GROMACS .gro file of C-alpha atoms in nm:
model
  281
    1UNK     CA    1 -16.297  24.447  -5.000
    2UNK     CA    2 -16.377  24.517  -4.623
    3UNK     CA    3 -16.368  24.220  -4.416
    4UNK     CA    4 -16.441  24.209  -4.027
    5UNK     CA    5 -16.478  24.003  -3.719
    6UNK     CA    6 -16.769  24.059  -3.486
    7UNK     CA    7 -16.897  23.894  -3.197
    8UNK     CA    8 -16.799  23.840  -2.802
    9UNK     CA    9 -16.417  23.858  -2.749
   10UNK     CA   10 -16.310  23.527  -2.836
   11UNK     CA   11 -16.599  23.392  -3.077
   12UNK     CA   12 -16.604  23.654  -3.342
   13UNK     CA   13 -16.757  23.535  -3.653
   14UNK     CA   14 -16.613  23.640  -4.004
   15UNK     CA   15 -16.792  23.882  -4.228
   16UNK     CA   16 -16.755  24.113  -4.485
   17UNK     CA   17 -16.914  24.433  -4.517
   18UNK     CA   18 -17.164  24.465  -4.846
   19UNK     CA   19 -17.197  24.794  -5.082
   20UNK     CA   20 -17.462  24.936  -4.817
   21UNK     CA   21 -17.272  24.919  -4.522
   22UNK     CA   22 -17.405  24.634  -4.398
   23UNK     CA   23 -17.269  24.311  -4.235
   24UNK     CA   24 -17.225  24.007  -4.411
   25UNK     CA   25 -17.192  23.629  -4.230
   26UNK     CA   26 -16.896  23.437  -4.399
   27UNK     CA   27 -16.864  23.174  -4.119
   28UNK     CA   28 -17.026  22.939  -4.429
   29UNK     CA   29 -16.759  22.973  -4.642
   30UNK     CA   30 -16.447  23.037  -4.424
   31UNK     CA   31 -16.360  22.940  -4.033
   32UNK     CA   32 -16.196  23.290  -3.965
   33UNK     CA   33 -15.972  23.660  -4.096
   34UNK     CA   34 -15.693  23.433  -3.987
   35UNK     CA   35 -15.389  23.210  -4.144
   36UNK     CA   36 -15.392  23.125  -4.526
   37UNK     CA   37 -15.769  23.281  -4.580
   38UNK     CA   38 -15.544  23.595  -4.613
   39UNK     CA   39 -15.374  23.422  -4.897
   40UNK     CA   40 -15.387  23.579  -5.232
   41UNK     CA   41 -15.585  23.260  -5.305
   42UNK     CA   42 -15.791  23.266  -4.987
   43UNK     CA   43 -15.906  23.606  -5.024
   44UNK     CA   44 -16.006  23.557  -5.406
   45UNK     CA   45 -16.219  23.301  -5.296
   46UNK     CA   46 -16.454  23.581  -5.056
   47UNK     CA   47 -16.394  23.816  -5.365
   48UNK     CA   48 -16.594  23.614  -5.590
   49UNK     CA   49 -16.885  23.597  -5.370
   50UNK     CA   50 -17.150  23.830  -5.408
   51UNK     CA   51 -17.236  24.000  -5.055
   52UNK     CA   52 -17.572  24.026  -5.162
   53UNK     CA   53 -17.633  23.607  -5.136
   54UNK     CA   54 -17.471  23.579  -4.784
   55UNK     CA   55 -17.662  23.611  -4.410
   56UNK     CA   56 -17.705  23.963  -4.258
   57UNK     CA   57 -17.621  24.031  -3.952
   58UNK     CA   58 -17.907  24.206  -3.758
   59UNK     CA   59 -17.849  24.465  -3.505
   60UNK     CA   60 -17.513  24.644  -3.393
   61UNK     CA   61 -17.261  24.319  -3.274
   62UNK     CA   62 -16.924  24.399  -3.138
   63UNK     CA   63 -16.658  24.415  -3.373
   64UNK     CA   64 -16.398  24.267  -3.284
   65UNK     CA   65 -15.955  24.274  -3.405
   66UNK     CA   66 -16.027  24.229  -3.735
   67UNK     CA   67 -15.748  23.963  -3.783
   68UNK     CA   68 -15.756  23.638  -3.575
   69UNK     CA   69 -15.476  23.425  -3.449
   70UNK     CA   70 -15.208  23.677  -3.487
   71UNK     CA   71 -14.908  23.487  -3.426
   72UNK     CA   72 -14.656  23.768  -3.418
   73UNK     CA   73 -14.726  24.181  -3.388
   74UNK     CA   74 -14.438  24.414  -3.476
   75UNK     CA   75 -14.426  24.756  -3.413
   76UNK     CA   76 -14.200  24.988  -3.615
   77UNK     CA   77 -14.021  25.322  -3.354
   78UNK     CA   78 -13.997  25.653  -3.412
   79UNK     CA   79 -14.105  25.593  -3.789
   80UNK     CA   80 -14.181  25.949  -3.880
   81UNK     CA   81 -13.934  26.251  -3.812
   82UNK     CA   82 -14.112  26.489  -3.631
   83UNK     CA   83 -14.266  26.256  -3.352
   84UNK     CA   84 -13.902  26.121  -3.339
   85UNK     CA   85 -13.848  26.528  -3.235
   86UNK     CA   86 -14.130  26.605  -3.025
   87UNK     CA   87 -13.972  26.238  -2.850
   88UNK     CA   88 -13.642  26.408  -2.798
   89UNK     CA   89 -13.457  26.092  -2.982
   90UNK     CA   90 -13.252  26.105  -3.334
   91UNK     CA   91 -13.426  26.031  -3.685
   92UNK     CA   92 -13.290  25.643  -3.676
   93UNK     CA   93 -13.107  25.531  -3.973
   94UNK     CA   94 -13.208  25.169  -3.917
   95UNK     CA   95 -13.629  25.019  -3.856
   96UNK     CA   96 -13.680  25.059  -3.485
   97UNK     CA   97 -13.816  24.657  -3.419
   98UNK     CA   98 -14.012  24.629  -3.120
   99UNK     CA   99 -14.305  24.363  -3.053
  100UNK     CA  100 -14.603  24.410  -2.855
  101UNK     CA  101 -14.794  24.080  -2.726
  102UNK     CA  102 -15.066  23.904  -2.896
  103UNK     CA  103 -15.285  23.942  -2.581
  104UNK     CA  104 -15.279  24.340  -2.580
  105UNK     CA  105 -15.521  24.287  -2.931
  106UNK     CA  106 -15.831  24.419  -2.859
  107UNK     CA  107 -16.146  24.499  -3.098
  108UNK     CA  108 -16.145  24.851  -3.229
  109UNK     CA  109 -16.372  24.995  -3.011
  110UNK     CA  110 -16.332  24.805  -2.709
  111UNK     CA  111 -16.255  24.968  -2.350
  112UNK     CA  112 -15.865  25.081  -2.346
  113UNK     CA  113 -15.770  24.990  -1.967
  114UNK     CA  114 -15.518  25.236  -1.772
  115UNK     CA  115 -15.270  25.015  -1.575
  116UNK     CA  116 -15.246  24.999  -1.266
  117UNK     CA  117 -14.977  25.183  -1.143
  118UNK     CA  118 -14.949  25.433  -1.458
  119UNK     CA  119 -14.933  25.778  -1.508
  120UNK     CA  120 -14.789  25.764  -1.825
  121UNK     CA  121 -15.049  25.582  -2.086
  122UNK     CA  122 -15.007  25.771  -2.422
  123UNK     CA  123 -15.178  25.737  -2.800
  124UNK     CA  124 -15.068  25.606  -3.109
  125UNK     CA  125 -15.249  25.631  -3.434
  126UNK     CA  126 -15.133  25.414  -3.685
  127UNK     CA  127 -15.138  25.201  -3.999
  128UNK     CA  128 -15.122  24.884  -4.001
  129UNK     CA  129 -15.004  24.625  -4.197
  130UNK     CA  130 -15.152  24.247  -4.251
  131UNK     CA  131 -14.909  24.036  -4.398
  132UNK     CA  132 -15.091  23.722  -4.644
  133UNK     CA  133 -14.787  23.541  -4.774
  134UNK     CA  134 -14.481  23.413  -4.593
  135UNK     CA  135 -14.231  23.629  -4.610
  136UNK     CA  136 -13.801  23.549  -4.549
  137UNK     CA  137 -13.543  23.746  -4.719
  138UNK     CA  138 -13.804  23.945  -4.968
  139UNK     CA  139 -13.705  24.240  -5.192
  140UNK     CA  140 -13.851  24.611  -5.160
  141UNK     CA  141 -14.000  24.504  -5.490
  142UNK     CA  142 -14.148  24.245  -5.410
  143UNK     CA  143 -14.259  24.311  -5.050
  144UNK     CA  144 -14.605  24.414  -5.085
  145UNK     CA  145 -14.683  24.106  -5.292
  146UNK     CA  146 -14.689  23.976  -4.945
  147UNK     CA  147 -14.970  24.203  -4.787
  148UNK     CA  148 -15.281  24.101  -4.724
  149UNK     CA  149 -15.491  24.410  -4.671
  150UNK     CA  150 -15.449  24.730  -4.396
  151UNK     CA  151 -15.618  24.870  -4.103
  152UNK     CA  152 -15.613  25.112  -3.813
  153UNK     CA  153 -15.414  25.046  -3.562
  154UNK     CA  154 -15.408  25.219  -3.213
  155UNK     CA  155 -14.983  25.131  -3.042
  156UNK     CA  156 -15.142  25.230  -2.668
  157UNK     CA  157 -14.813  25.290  -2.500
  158UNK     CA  158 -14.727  25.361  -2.121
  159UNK     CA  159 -14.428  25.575  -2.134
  160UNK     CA  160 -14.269  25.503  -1.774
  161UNK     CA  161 -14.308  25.138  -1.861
  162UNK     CA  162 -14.122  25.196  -2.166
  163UNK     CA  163 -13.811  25.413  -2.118
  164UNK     CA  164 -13.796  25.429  -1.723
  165UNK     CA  165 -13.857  25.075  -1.599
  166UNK     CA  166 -13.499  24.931  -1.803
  167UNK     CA  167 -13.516  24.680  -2.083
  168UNK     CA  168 -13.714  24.685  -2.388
  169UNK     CA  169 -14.011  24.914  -2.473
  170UNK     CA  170 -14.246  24.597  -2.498
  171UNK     CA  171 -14.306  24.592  -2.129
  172UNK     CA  172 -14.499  24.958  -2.208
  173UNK     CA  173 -14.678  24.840  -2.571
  174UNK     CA  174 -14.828  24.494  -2.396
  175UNK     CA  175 -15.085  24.556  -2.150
  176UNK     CA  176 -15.404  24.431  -2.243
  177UNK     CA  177 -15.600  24.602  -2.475
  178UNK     CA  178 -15.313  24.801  -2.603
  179UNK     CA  179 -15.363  24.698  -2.928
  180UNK     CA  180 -15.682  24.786  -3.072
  181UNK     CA  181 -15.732  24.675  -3.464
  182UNK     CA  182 -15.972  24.736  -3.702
  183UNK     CA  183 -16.235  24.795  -3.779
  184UNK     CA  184 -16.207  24.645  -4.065
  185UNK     CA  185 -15.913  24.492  -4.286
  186UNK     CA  186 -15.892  24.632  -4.594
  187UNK     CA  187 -15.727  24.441  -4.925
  188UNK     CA  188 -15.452  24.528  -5.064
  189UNK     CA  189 -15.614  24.583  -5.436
  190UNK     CA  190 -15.835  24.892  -5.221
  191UNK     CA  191 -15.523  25.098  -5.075
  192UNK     CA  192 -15.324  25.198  -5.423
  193UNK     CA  193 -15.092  25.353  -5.261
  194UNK     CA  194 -15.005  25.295  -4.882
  195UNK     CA  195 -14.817  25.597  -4.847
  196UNK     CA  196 -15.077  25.820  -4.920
  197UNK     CA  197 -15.303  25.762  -4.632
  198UNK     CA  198 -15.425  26.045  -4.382
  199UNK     CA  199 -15.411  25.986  -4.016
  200UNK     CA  200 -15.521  26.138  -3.772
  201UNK     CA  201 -15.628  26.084  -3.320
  202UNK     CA  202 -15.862  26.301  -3.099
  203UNK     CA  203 -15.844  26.278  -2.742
  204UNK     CA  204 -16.214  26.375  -2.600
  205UNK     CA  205 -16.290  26.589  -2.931
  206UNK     CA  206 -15.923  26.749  -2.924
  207UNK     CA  207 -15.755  26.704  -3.248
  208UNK     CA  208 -15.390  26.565  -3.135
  209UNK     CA  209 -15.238  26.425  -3.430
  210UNK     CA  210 -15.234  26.462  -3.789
  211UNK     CA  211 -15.016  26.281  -4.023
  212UNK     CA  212 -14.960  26.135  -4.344
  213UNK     CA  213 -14.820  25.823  -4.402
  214UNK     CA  214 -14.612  25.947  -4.687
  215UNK     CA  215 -14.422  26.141  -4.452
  216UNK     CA  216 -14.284  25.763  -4.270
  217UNK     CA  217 -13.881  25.781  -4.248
  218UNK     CA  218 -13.924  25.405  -4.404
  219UNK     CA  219 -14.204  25.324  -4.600
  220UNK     CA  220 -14.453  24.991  -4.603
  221UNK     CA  221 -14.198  24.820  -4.837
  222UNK     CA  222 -13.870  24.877  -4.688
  223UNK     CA  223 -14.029  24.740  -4.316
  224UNK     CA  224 -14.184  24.437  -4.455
  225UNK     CA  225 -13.829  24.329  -4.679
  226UNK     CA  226 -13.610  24.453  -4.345
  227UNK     CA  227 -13.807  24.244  -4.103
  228UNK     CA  228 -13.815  23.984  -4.373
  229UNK     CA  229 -13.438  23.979  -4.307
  230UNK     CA  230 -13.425  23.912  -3.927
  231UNK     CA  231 -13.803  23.704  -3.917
  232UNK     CA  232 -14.010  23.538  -4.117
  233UNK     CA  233 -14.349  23.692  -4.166
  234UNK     CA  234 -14.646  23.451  -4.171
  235UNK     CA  235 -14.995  23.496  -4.298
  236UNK     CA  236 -15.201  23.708  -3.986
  237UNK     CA  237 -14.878  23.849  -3.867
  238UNK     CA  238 -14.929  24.232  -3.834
  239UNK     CA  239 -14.710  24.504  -3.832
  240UNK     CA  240 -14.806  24.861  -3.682
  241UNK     CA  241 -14.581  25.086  -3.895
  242UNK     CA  242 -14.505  25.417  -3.671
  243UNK     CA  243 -14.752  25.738  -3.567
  244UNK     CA  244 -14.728  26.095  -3.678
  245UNK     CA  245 -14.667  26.414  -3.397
  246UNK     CA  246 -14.917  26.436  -3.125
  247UNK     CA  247 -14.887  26.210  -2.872
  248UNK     CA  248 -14.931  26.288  -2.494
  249UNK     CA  249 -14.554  26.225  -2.436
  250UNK     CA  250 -14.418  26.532  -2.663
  251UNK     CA  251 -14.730  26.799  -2.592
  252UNK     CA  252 -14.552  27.134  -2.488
  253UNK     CA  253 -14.493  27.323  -2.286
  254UNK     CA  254 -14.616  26.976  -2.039
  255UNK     CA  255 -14.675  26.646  -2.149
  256UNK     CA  256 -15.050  26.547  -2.100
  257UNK     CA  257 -15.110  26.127  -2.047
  258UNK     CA  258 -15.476  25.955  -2.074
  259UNK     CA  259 -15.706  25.950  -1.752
  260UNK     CA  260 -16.021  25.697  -1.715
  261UNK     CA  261 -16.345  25.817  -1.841
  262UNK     CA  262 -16.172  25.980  -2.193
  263UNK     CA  263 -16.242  25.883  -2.529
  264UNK     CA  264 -16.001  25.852  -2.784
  265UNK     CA  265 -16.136  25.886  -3.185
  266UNK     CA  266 -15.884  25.769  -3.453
  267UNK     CA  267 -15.910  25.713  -3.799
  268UNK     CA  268 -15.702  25.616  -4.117
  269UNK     CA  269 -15.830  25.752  -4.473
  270UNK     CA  270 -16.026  25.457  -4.585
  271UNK     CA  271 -15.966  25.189  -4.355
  272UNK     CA  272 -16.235  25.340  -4.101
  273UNK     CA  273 -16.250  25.501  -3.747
  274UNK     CA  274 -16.180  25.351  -3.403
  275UNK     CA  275 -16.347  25.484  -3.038
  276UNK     CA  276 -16.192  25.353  -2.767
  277UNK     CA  277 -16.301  25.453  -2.361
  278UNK     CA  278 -16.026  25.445  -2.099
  279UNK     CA  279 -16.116  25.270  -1.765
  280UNK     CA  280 -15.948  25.116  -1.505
  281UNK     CA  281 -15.768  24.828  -1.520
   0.00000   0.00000   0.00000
């Protein structure tokens, strides 16, 4: 099941998509991709509704983060070995925990803005995780039990924010619109096997990373039962679980960093594709 959010930023409407492609109005029967709907009991309630009998939505709407309401997003460092090379920094032995703020969400193919001030703004394909059932001091086994669904997630990064400015890398993962989602959120019962999942980011038409997620240093379950051990995870919390080689930051022989006016393309296998323009902030 594919469910989205489209509309102007800040009144998306729920949908789902149907077996055509097509959009599907669920504001009728839920108030938003959001909270407890992403229960195992809130989402068997859209599952038993045949697309067919709900609204269509005419034309080509914005689509917007395709959760709502996040309360908390947690990003995962360094979570596959050879970016943590290219980065110049040790294979860690422990999650690398690092949040980015709820205002950097952004729909999945909304502008990306530059900073003002940067030279550093750098890519991030990713997958990411939408947790549907509270979550404190959960088992590996039982850990995704407590997932929702997954989607694409973009961890836009400014690297001279990050590691040059002191402090914690948050202050270069939270500008807005560093955290595009989407475009769709994809249930758990769809994705067999989370790491198993092809990645990949162009920059302008340029191939610059491939991955797969089976290749993550700590895998889907071992994140969501660690973080379960230092936070609780709520329903519409989302986690963003680590990016393959490629990024700007580790391009030999010179790093290369986004400019306005580029496009960046990104994709997980069967969650869909993002496009995302940089401009000015």
């Amino acid at each position: 099941m594919k469910l989205l959010r489209y509309g102007p930023p800040g009144a998306e409407k729920p949908g789902i998509l149907d077996d055509a492609g097509g959009i599907r109005d669920l504001s009728a029967v839920i108030p938003d991709i959001s909270g407890e709907v992403l229960s195992d009991e809130g989402l068997e309630k859209v599952r038993a509704l045949d697309p067919a009998t709900l609204p269509v939505v005419e034309g080509n709407p914005r689509i917007g983060p395709c959760v709502g309401n996040i309360g908390t997003f947690i990003c995962i460092g360094l979570n596959y070995s050879d970016h943590a090379k290219e980065a110049g920094m040790p294979v860690p032995t422990e999650p690398i925990v690092f949040l980015k703020a709820a205002s950097a969400v952004c729909g999945p193919n909304d502008n990306v803005e530059i900073p003002r001030g940067s030279t550093k703004t750098d890519w991030e394909v990713e997958l990411g995780v939408v947790i549907g059932k509270r979550a404190k001091y959960i088992s590996e086994d039982e850990a995704l039990d407590h997932v929702a669904g997954y989607c694409v997630a973009n961890d836009v990064s400014e690297r001279e924010f990050q590691s040059e400015r002191g402090g914690q890398w948050t202050k270069g993962k939270s500008h807005d619109t560093f955290a595009p989602i989407g475009p769709w959120l994809v249930t758990r019962d769809d994705v067999p096997d989370p790491q198993n999942l092809d990645l990949w980011l162009e920059v302008d038409g340029v191939r610059r990373q491939n991955g797969n997620t089976g290749t993550m240093v700590f895998g889907v379950p071992k994140i969501i039962s660690y973080l379960s051990h230092f936070m609780t995870l709520n329903p519409g919390d989302v986690i963003s679980t680590g990016t393959p080689p490629g990024v700007g930051m580790g391009h030999k022989p010179d790093p290369i960093y986004l400019r306005p006016g580029q496009v960046m393309t990104l994709s997980v296998a069967g969650l869909g594709t993002q496009t995302q323009t940089t401009v000015k902030a």
